[in-house]
């Protein structure tokens, strides 16, 4: 794993887990198996390995592992599972500003086409965070959701807000590109 030979790491970790299923380091083996699967973009298998880790060792890294599991499920296109993982992570969040975790949860809602929950959460994030980059990202996601539900006027207003108020954010640039491509005056 440390040498980034992930296929070999996967094979060896699976062999260890089959041979020694109740060894003291079984949880760590599941974690590194998850990381190896994630590295080779086998996201559903990574999410399963992280879940197996959590079954053996839910604490003290539960929030971090749930976040990573949510990331794997989101990458796999499993919005419902990702939302559950992110909600579990929010119950015991890893260190740092939880706004980023909440933004991931909004993405998971959007992926499963639960646009009402996504919009509600994103509007709350925008209203409560003091982080300009998080505001710009919330606007970006809101704009994409509004476009998905056929509300381009609201989408363009969100993109315009980010361009005007948070120009240093990459998400503002992404909104600017959307505005230009749509022929909207900026």
JSON list of C-alpha atoms in Angstrom, two decimals:
[
{"chain": "A", "resi": 1, "resn": "UNK", "atom": "CA", "xyz": [0.00, 0.00, 0.00]},
{"chain": "A", "resi": 2, "resn": "UNK", "atom": "CA", "xyz": [2.76, 2.47, 0.94]},
{"chain": "A", "resi": 3, "resn": "UNK", "atom": "CA", "xyz": [4.45, 1.77, -2.39]},
{"chain": "A", "resi": 4, "resn": "UNK", "atom": "CA", "xyz": [1.16, 2.56, -4.16]},
{"chain": "A", "resi": 5, "resn": "UNK", "atom": "CA", "xyz": [0.97, -0.88, -5.68]},
{"chain": "A", "resi": 6, "resn": "UNK", "atom": "CA", "xyz": [-2.74, -1.05, -4.95]},
{"chain": "A", "resi": 7, "resn": "UNK", "atom": "CA", "xyz": [-3.60, -4.23, -6.88]},
{"chain": "A", "resi": 8, "resn": "UNK", "atom": "CA", "xyz": [-0.94, -6.13, -4.92]},
{"chain": "A", "resi": 9, "resn": "UNK", "atom": "CA", "xyz": [-2.10, -4.52, -1.68]},
{"chain": "A", "resi": 10, "resn": "UNK", "atom": "CA", "xyz": [-5.67, -5.60, -2.42]},
{"chain": "A", "resi": 11, "resn": "UNK", "atom": "CA", "xyz": [-4.62, -9.19, -3.07]},
{"chain": "A", "resi": 12, "resn": "UNK", "atom": "CA", "xyz": [-2.47, -9.40, 0.05]},
{"chain": "A", "resi": 13, "resn": "UNK", "atom": "CA", "xyz": [-5.00, -7.71, 2.32]},
{"chain": "A", "resi": 14, "resn": "UNK", "atom": "CA", "xyz": [-7.78, -10.00, 1.09]},
{"chain": "A", "resi": 15, "resn": "UNK", "atom": "CA", "xyz": [-5.52, -13.01, 1.77]},
{"chain": "A", "resi": 16, "resn": "UNK", "atom": "CA", "xyz": [-4.76, -11.74, 5.28]},
{"chain": "A", "resi": 17, "resn": "UNK", "atom": "CA", "xyz": [-8.46, -11.18, 5.99]},
{"chain": "A", "resi": 18, "resn": "UNK", "atom": "CA", "xyz": [-9.37, -14.65, 4.74]},
{"chain": "A", "resi": 19, "resn": "UNK", "atom": "CA", "xyz": [-6.58, -16.34, 6.68]},
{"chain": "A", "resi": 20, "resn": "UNK", "atom": "CA", "xyz": [-6.87, -14.34, 9.91]},
{"chain": "A", "resi": 21, "resn": "UNK", "atom": "CA", "xyz": [-10.45, -13.03, 10.10]},
{"chain": "A", "resi": 22, "resn": "UNK", "atom": "CA", "xyz": [-10.31, -12.29, 13.83]},
{"chain": "A", "resi": 23, "resn": "UNK", "atom": "CA", "xyz": [-6.74, -11.05, 14.24]},
{"chain": "A", "resi": 24, "resn": "UNK", "atom": "CA", "xyz": [-6.20, -7.92, 16.36]},
{"chain": "A", "resi": 25, "resn": "UNK", "atom": "CA", "xyz": [-5.29, -5.92, 13.25]},
{"chain": "A", "resi": 26, "resn": "UNK", "atom": "CA", "xyz": [-8.34, -6.97, 11.22]},
{"chain": "A", "resi": 27, "resn": "UNK", "atom": "CA", "xyz": [-9.92, -3.50, 11.41]},
{"chain": "A", "resi": 28, "resn": "UNK", "atom": "CA", "xyz": [-6.77, -1.88, 10.05]},
{"chain": "A", "resi": 29, "resn": "UNK", "atom": "CA", "xyz": [-6.66, -4.43, 7.24]},
{"chain": "A", "resi": 30, "resn": "UNK", "atom": "CA", "xyz": [-10.24, -3.50, 6.27]},
{"chain": "A", "resi": 31, "resn": "UNK", "atom": "CA", "xyz": [-9.32, 0.19, 6.35]},
{"chain": "A", "resi": 32, "resn": "UNK", "atom": "CA", "xyz": [-6.31, -0.26, 4.08]},
{"chain": "A", "resi": 33, "resn": "UNK", "atom": "CA", "xyz": [-8.32, -2.52, 1.80]},
{"chain": "A", "resi": 34, "resn": "UNK", "atom": "CA", "xyz": [-10.87, 0.30, 1.53]},
{"chain": "A", "resi": 35, "resn": "UNK", "atom": "CA", "xyz": [-8.13, 2.80, 0.79]},
{"chain": "A", "resi": 36, "resn": "UNK", "atom": "CA", "xyz": [-6.66, 0.50, -1.85]},
{"chain": "A", "resi": 37, "resn": "UNK", "atom": "CA", "xyz": [-10.02, -0.02, -3.53]},
{"chain": "A", "resi": 38, "resn": "UNK", "atom": "CA", "xyz": [-10.62, 3.73, -3.44]},
{"chain": "A", "resi": 39, "resn": "UNK", "atom": "CA", "xyz": [-7.24, 4.33, -5.09]},
{"chain": "A", "resi": 40, "resn": "UNK", "atom": "CA", "xyz": [-8.17, 2.05, -8.00]},
{"chain": "A", "resi": 41, "resn": "UNK", "atom": "CA", "xyz": [-11.64, 3.62, -8.21]},
{"chain": "A", "resi": 42, "resn": "UNK", "atom": "CA", "xyz": [-13.48, 0.49, -7.08]},
{"chain": "A", "resi": 43, "resn": "UNK", "atom": "CA", "xyz": [-15.76, 2.70, -5.03]},
{"chain": "A", "resi": 44, "resn": "UNK", "atom": "CA", "xyz": [-18.50, 0.23, -4.03]},
{"chain": "A", "resi": 45, "resn": "UNK", "atom": "CA", "xyz": [-15.85, -2.21, -2.77]},
{"chain": "A", "resi": 46, "resn": "UNK", "atom": "CA", "xyz": [-14.12, 0.62, -0.90]},
{"chain": "A", "resi": 47, "resn": "UNK", "atom": "CA", "xyz": [-17.39, 1.59, 0.79]},
{"chain": "A", "resi": 48, "resn": "UNK", "atom": "CA", "xyz": [-17.98, -2.02, 1.82]},
{"chain": "A", "resi": 49, "resn": "UNK", "atom": "CA", "xyz": [-14.47, -2.30, 3.28]},
{"chain": "A", "resi": 50, "resn": "UNK", "atom": "CA", "xyz": [-14.94, 0.92, 5.25]},
{"chain": "A", "resi": 51, "resn": "UNK", "atom": "CA", "xyz": [-18.23, -0.44, 6.59]},
{"chain": "A", "resi": 52, "resn": "UNK", "atom": "CA", "xyz": [-16.48, -3.61, 7.73]},
{"chain": "A", "resi": 53, "resn": "UNK", "atom": "CA", "xyz": [-13.90, -1.44, 9.51]},
{"chain": "A", "resi": 54, "resn": "UNK", "atom": "CA", "xyz": [-16.70, 0.47, 11.27]},
{"chain": "A", "resi": 55, "resn": "UNK", "atom": "CA", "xyz": [-18.33, -2.78, 12.39]},
{"chain": "A", "resi": 56, "resn": "UNK", "atom": "CA", "xyz": [-15.12, -3.73, 14.17]},
{"chain": "A", "resi": 57, "resn": "UNK", "atom": "CA", "xyz": [-14.04, -0.31, 15.39]},
{"chain": "A", "resi": 58, "resn": "UNK", "atom": "CA", "xyz": [-16.74, 2.38, 15.35]},
{"chain": "A", "resi": 59, "resn": "UNK", "atom": "CA", "xyz": [-14.72, 4.76, 17.51]},
{"chain": "A", "resi": 60, "resn": "UNK", "atom": "CA", "xyz": [-12.72, 6.96, 17.75]},
{"chain": "A", "resi": 61, "resn": "UNK", "atom": "CA", "xyz": [-12.50, 7.49, 13.97]},
{"chain": "A", "resi": 62, "resn": "UNK", "atom": "CA", "xyz": [-16.15, 6.81, 13.18]},
{"chain": "A", "resi": 63, "resn": "UNK", "atom": "CA", "xyz": [-16.89, 10.29, 11.81]},
{"chain": "A", "resi": 64, "resn": "UNK", "atom": "CA", "xyz": [-13.81, 10.26, 9.61]},
{"chain": "A", "resi": 65, "resn": "UNK", "atom": "CA", "xyz": [-14.47, 6.75, 8.27]},
{"chain": "A", "resi": 66, "resn": "UNK", "atom": "CA", "xyz": [-18.15, 7.55, 7.63]},
{"chain": "A", "resi": 67, "resn": "UNK", "atom": "CA", "xyz": [-17.05, 10.63, 5.67]},
{"chain": "A", "resi": 68, "resn": "UNK", "atom": "CA", "xyz": [-14.63, 8.57, 3.61]},
{"chain": "A", "resi": 69, "resn": "UNK", "atom": "CA", "xyz": [-17.29, 5.91, 3.11]},
{"chain": "A", "resi": 70, "resn": "UNK", "atom": "CA", "xyz": [-19.72, 8.62, 1.99]},
{"chain": "A", "resi": 71, "resn": "UNK", "atom": "CA", "xyz": [-17.12, 9.89, -0.48]},
{"chain": "A", "resi": 72, "resn": "UNK", "atom": "CA", "xyz": [-16.76, 6.38, -1.94]},
{"chain": "A", "resi": 73, "resn": "UNK", "atom": "CA", "xyz": [-20.52, 5.97, -2.23]},
{"chain": "A", "resi": 74, "resn": "UNK", "atom": "CA", "xyz": [-20.90, 9.42, -3.79]},
{"chain": "A", "resi": 75, "resn": "UNK", "atom": "CA", "xyz": [-18.19, 8.56, -6.33]},
{"chain": "A", "resi": 76, "resn": "UNK", "atom": "CA", "xyz": [-20.04, 5.30, -7.06]},
{"chain": "A", "resi": 77, "resn": "UNK", "atom": "CA", "xyz": [-23.25, 7.22, -7.73]},
{"chain": "A", "resi": 78, "resn": "UNK", "atom": "CA", "xyz": [-25.01, 5.82, -4.65]},
{"chain": "A", "resi": 79, "resn": "UNK", "atom": "CA", "xyz": [-26.55, 9.03, -3.37]},
{"chain": "A", "resi": 80, "resn": "UNK", "atom": "CA", "xyz": [-28.84, 7.41, -0.79]},
{"chain": "A", "resi": 81, "resn": "UNK", "atom": "CA", "xyz": [-26.02, 5.45, 0.82]},
{"chain": "A", "resi": 82, "resn": "UNK", "atom": "CA", "xyz": [-23.74, 8.47, 0.74]},
{"chain": "A", "resi": 83, "resn": "UNK", "atom": "CA", "xyz": [-26.40, 10.58, 2.47]},
{"chain": "A", "resi": 84, "resn": "UNK", "atom": "CA", "xyz": [-26.72, 7.99, 5.24]},
{"chain": "A", "resi": 85, "resn": "UNK", "atom": "CA", "xyz": [-22.93, 7.89, 5.71]},
{"chain": "A", "resi": 86, "resn": "UNK", "atom": "CA", "xyz": [-22.63, 11.69, 5.78]},
{"chain": "A", "resi": 87, "resn": "UNK", "atom": "CA", "xyz": [-25.50, 11.98, 8.26]},
{"chain": "A", "resi": 88, "resn": "UNK", "atom": "CA", "xyz": [-23.75, 9.43, 10.49]},
{"chain": "A", "resi": 89, "resn": "UNK", "atom": "CA", "xyz": [-20.52, 11.40, 10.17]},
{"chain": "A", "resi": 90, "resn": "UNK", "atom": "CA", "xyz": [-22.29, 14.59, 11.21]},
{"chain": "A", "resi": 91, "resn": "UNK", "atom": "CA", "xyz": [-23.31, 12.89, 14.46]},
{"chain": "A", "resi": 92, "resn": "UNK", "atom": "CA", "xyz": [-19.61, 12.56, 15.33]},
{"chain": "A", "resi": 93, "resn": "UNK", "atom": "CA", "xyz": [-17.87, 14.90, 12.88]},
{"chain": "A", "resi": 94, "resn": "UNK", "atom": "CA", "xyz": [-14.15, 14.69, 12.24]},
{"chain": "A", "resi": 95, "resn": "UNK", "atom": "CA", "xyz": [-12.09, 17.77, 13.16]},
{"chain": "A", "resi": 96, "resn": "UNK", "atom": "CA", "xyz": [-12.60, 20.82, 11.03]},
{"chain": "A", "resi": 97, "resn": "UNK", "atom": "CA", "xyz": [-15.49, 22.90, 9.83]},
{"chain": "A", "resi": 98, "resn": "UNK", "atom": "CA", "xyz": [-18.56, 20.67, 9.35]},
{"chain": "A", "resi": 99, "resn": "UNK", "atom": "CA", "xyz": [-19.77, 22.93, 6.53]},
{"chain": "A", "resi": 100, "resn": "UNK", "atom": "CA", "xyz": [-17.77, 20.84, 4.04]},
{"chain": "A", "resi": 101, "resn": "UNK", "atom": "CA", "xyz": [-19.44, 17.68, 5.26]},
{"chain": "A", "resi": 102, "resn": "UNK", "atom": "CA", "xyz": [-22.84, 19.35, 4.98]},
{"chain": "A", "resi": 103, "resn": "UNK", "atom": "CA", "xyz": [-22.02, 20.36, 1.39]},
{"chain": "A", "resi": 104, "resn": "UNK", "atom": "CA", "xyz": [-21.23, 16.73, 0.60]},
{"chain": "A", "resi": 105, "resn": "UNK", "atom": "CA", "xyz": [-24.56, 15.72, 2.14]},
{"chain": "A", "resi": 106, "resn": "UNK", "atom": "CA", "xyz": [-26.31, 18.22, -0.14]},
{"chain": "A", "resi": 107, "resn": "UNK", "atom": "CA", "xyz": [-24.50, 16.65, -3.12]},
{"chain": "A", "resi": 108, "resn": "UNK", "atom": "CA", "xyz": [-25.74, 13.23, -2.05]},
{"chain": "A", "resi": 109, "resn": "UNK", "atom": "CA", "xyz": [-29.32, 14.54, -1.86]},
{"chain": "A", "resi": 110, "resn": "UNK", "atom": "CA", "xyz": [-28.97, 16.03, -5.31]},
{"chain": "A", "resi": 111, "resn": "UNK", "atom": "CA", "xyz": [-27.53, 12.81, -6.72]},
{"chain": "A", "resi": 112, "resn": "UNK", "atom": "CA", "xyz": [-30.61, 10.92, -5.56]},
{"chain": "A", "resi": 113, "resn": "UNK", "atom": "CA", "xyz": [-32.78, 13.71, -7.00]},
{"chain": "A", "resi": 114, "resn": "UNK", "atom": "CA", "xyz": [-34.02, 14.78, -3.56]},
{"chain": "A", "resi": 115, "resn": "UNK", "atom": "CA", "xyz": [-33.85, 18.37, -4.72]},
{"chain": "A", "resi": 116, "resn": "UNK", "atom": "CA", "xyz": [-36.05, 19.72, -1.92]},
{"chain": "A", "resi": 117, "resn": "UNK", "atom": "CA", "xyz": [-33.64, 18.45, 0.76]},
{"chain": "A", "resi": 118, "resn": "UNK", "atom": "CA", "xyz": [-30.63, 19.64, -1.26]},
{"chain": "A", "resi": 119, "resn": "UNK", "atom": "CA", "xyz": [-32.01, 23.16, -1.70]},
{"chain": "A", "resi": 120, "resn": "UNK", "atom": "CA", "xyz": [-33.09, 23.41, 1.93]},
{"chain": "A", "resi": 121, "resn": "UNK", "atom": "CA", "xyz": [-29.67, 22.33, 3.18]},
{"chain": "A", "resi": 122, "resn": "UNK", "atom": "CA", "xyz": [-27.76, 24.51, 0.72]},
{"chain": "A", "resi": 123, "resn": "UNK", "atom": "CA", "xyz": [-29.79, 27.60, 1.60]},
{"chain": "A", "resi": 124, "resn": "UNK", "atom": "CA", "xyz": [-29.13, 26.93, 5.28]},
{"chain": "A", "resi": 125, "resn": "UNK", "atom": "CA", "xyz": [-25.41, 26.51, 4.63]},
{"chain": "A", "resi": 126, "resn": "UNK", "atom": "CA", "xyz": [-25.31, 29.73, 2.66]},
{"chain": "A", "resi": 127, "resn": "UNK", "atom": "CA", "xyz": [-27.15, 31.62, 5.41]},
{"chain": "A", "resi": 128, "resn": "UNK", "atom": "CA", "xyz": [-25.12, 30.29, 8.33]},
{"chain": "A", "resi": 129, "resn": "UNK", "atom": "CA", "xyz": [-21.52, 29.91, 7.18]},
{"chain": "A", "resi": 130, "resn": "UNK", "atom": "CA", "xyz": [-19.01, 32.73, 7.31]},
{"chain": "A", "resi": 131, "resn": "UNK", "atom": "CA", "xyz": [-16.67, 30.94, 4.92]},
{"chain": "A", "resi": 132, "resn": "UNK", "atom": "CA", "xyz": [-16.74, 32.65, 1.52]},
{"chain": "A", "resi": 133, "resn": "UNK", "atom": "CA", "xyz": [-15.52, 29.53, -0.28]},
{"chain": "A", "resi": 134, "resn": "UNK", "atom": "CA", "xyz": [-18.32, 27.48, 1.28]},
{"chain": "A", "resi": 135, "resn": "UNK", "atom": "CA", "xyz": [-20.84, 30.16, 0.27]},
{"chain": "A", "resi": 136, "resn": "UNK", "atom": "CA", "xyz": [-19.56, 30.03, -3.31]},
{"chain": "A", "resi": 137, "resn": "UNK", "atom": "CA", "xyz": [-19.74, 26.24, -3.33]},
{"chain": "A", "resi": 138, "resn": "UNK", "atom": "CA", "xyz": [-23.28, 26.33, -1.92]},
{"chain": "A", "resi": 139, "resn": "UNK", "atom": "CA", "xyz": [-24.22, 28.79, -4.68]},
{"chain": "A", "resi": 140, "resn": "UNK", "atom": "CA", "xyz": [-22.63, 26.53, -7.30]},
{"chain": "A", "resi": 141, "resn": "UNK", "atom": "CA", "xyz": [-24.57, 23.49, -6.10]},
{"chain": "A", "resi": 142, "resn": "UNK", "atom": "CA", "xyz": [-27.77, 25.53, -5.77]},
{"chain": "A", "resi": 143, "resn": "UNK", "atom": "CA", "xyz": [-27.34, 26.77, -9.32]},
{"chain": "A", "resi": 144, "resn": "UNK", "atom": "CA", "xyz": [-26.84, 23.24, -10.62]},
{"chain": "A", "resi": 145, "resn": "UNK", "atom": "CA", "xyz": [-29.92, 22.02, -8.72]},
{"chain": "A", "resi": 146, "resn": "UNK", "atom": "CA", "xyz": [-32.02, 24.91, -10.00]},
{"chain": "A", "resi": 147, "resn": "UNK", "atom": "CA", "xyz": [-30.93, 24.11, -13.55]},
{"chain": "A", "resi": 148, "resn": "UNK", "atom": "CA", "xyz": [-31.84, 20.44, -12.99]},
{"chain": "A", "resi": 149, "resn": "UNK", "atom": "CA", "xyz": [-35.37, 21.37, -11.89]},
{"chain": "A", "resi": 150, "resn": "UNK", "atom": "CA", "xyz": [-35.88, 23.90, -14.68]},
{"chain": "A", "resi": 151, "resn": "UNK", "atom": "CA", "xyz": [-35.37, 27.13, -12.72]},
{"chain": "A", "resi": 152, "resn": "UNK", "atom": "CA", "xyz": [-32.64, 28.89, -14.74]},
{"chain": "A", "resi": 153, "resn": "UNK", "atom": "CA", "xyz": [-33.45, 32.38, -13.40]},
{"chain": "A", "resi": 154, "resn": "UNK", "atom": "CA", "xyz": [-32.73, 31.24, -9.84]},
{"chain": "A", "resi": 155, "resn": "UNK", "atom": "CA", "xyz": [-29.64, 29.34, -11.00]},
{"chain": "A", "resi": 156, "resn": "UNK", "atom": "CA", "xyz": [-28.19, 32.36, -12.78]},
{"chain": "A", "resi": 157, "resn": "UNK", "atom": "CA", "xyz": [-28.89, 34.55, -9.75]},
{"chain": "A", "resi": 158, "resn": "UNK", "atom": "CA", "xyz": [-26.83, 32.17, -7.61]},
{"chain": "A", "resi": 159, "resn": "UNK", "atom": "CA", "xyz": [-23.97, 32.15, -10.11]},
{"chain": "A", "resi": 160, "resn": "UNK", "atom": "CA", "xyz": [-24.10, 35.97, -10.34]},
{"chain": "A", "resi": 161, "resn": "UNK", "atom": "CA", "xyz": [-23.99, 36.28, -6.54]},
{"chain": "A", "resi": 162, "resn": "UNK", "atom": "CA", "xyz": [-20.82, 34.19, -6.39]},
{"chain": "A", "resi": 163, "resn": "UNK", "atom": "CA", "xyz": [-19.13, 36.06, -9.23]},
{"chain": "A", "resi": 164, "resn": "UNK", "atom": "CA", "xyz": [-19.91, 39.41, -7.58]},
{"chain": "A", "resi": 165, "resn": "UNK", "atom": "CA", "xyz": [-19.19, 38.48, -3.95]},
{"chain": "A", "resi": 166, "resn": "UNK", "atom": "CA", "xyz": [-16.72, 35.57, -3.93]},
{"chain": "A", "resi": 167, "resn": "UNK", "atom": "CA", "xyz": [-14.49, 36.07, -6.98]},
{"chain": "A", "resi": 168, "resn": "UNK", "atom": "CA", "xyz": [-11.53, 34.18, -5.48]},
{"chain": "A", "resi": 169, "resn": "UNK", "atom": "CA", "xyz": [-13.42, 30.88, -5.38]},
{"chain": "A", "resi": 170, "resn": "UNK", "atom": "CA", "xyz": [-13.07, 28.35, -8.17]},
{"chain": "A", "resi": 171, "resn": "UNK", "atom": "CA", "xyz": [-16.78, 27.62, -7.84]},
{"chain": "A", "resi": 172, "resn": "UNK", "atom": "CA", "xyz": [-17.43, 31.27, -8.74]},
{"chain": "A", "resi": 173, "resn": "UNK", "atom": "CA", "xyz": [-15.40, 30.77, -11.90]},
{"chain": "A", "resi": 174, "resn": "UNK", "atom": "CA", "xyz": [-17.44, 27.66, -12.68]},
{"chain": "A", "resi": 175, "resn": "UNK", "atom": "CA", "xyz": [-20.60, 29.75, -12.26]},
{"chain": "A", "resi": 176, "resn": "UNK", "atom": "CA", "xyz": [-19.13, 32.43, -14.52]},
{"chain": "A", "resi": 177, "resn": "UNK", "atom": "CA", "xyz": [-18.56, 29.81, -17.22]},
{"chain": "A", "resi": 178, "resn": "UNK", "atom": "CA", "xyz": [-22.19, 28.70, -16.89]},
{"chain": "A", "resi": 179, "resn": "UNK", "atom": "CA", "xyz": [-23.36, 32.31, -17.22]},
{"chain": "A", "resi": 180, "resn": "UNK", "atom": "CA", "xyz": [-21.23, 33.00, -20.28]},
{"chain": "A", "resi": 181, "resn": "UNK", "atom": "CA", "xyz": [-22.26, 29.73, -21.95]},
{"chain": "A", "resi": 182, "resn": "UNK", "atom": "CA", "xyz": [-25.92, 30.61, -21.33]},
{"chain": "A", "resi": 183, "resn": "UNK", "atom": "CA", "xyz": [-25.44, 34.07, -22.84]},
{"chain": "A", "resi": 184, "resn": "UNK", "atom": "CA", "xyz": [-26.24, 35.77, -19.54]},
{"chain": "A", "resi": 185, "resn": "UNK", "atom": "CA", "xyz": [-24.77, 39.26, -19.04]},
{"chain": "A", "resi": 186, "resn": "UNK", "atom": "CA", "xyz": [-22.18, 39.32, -16.26]}
]
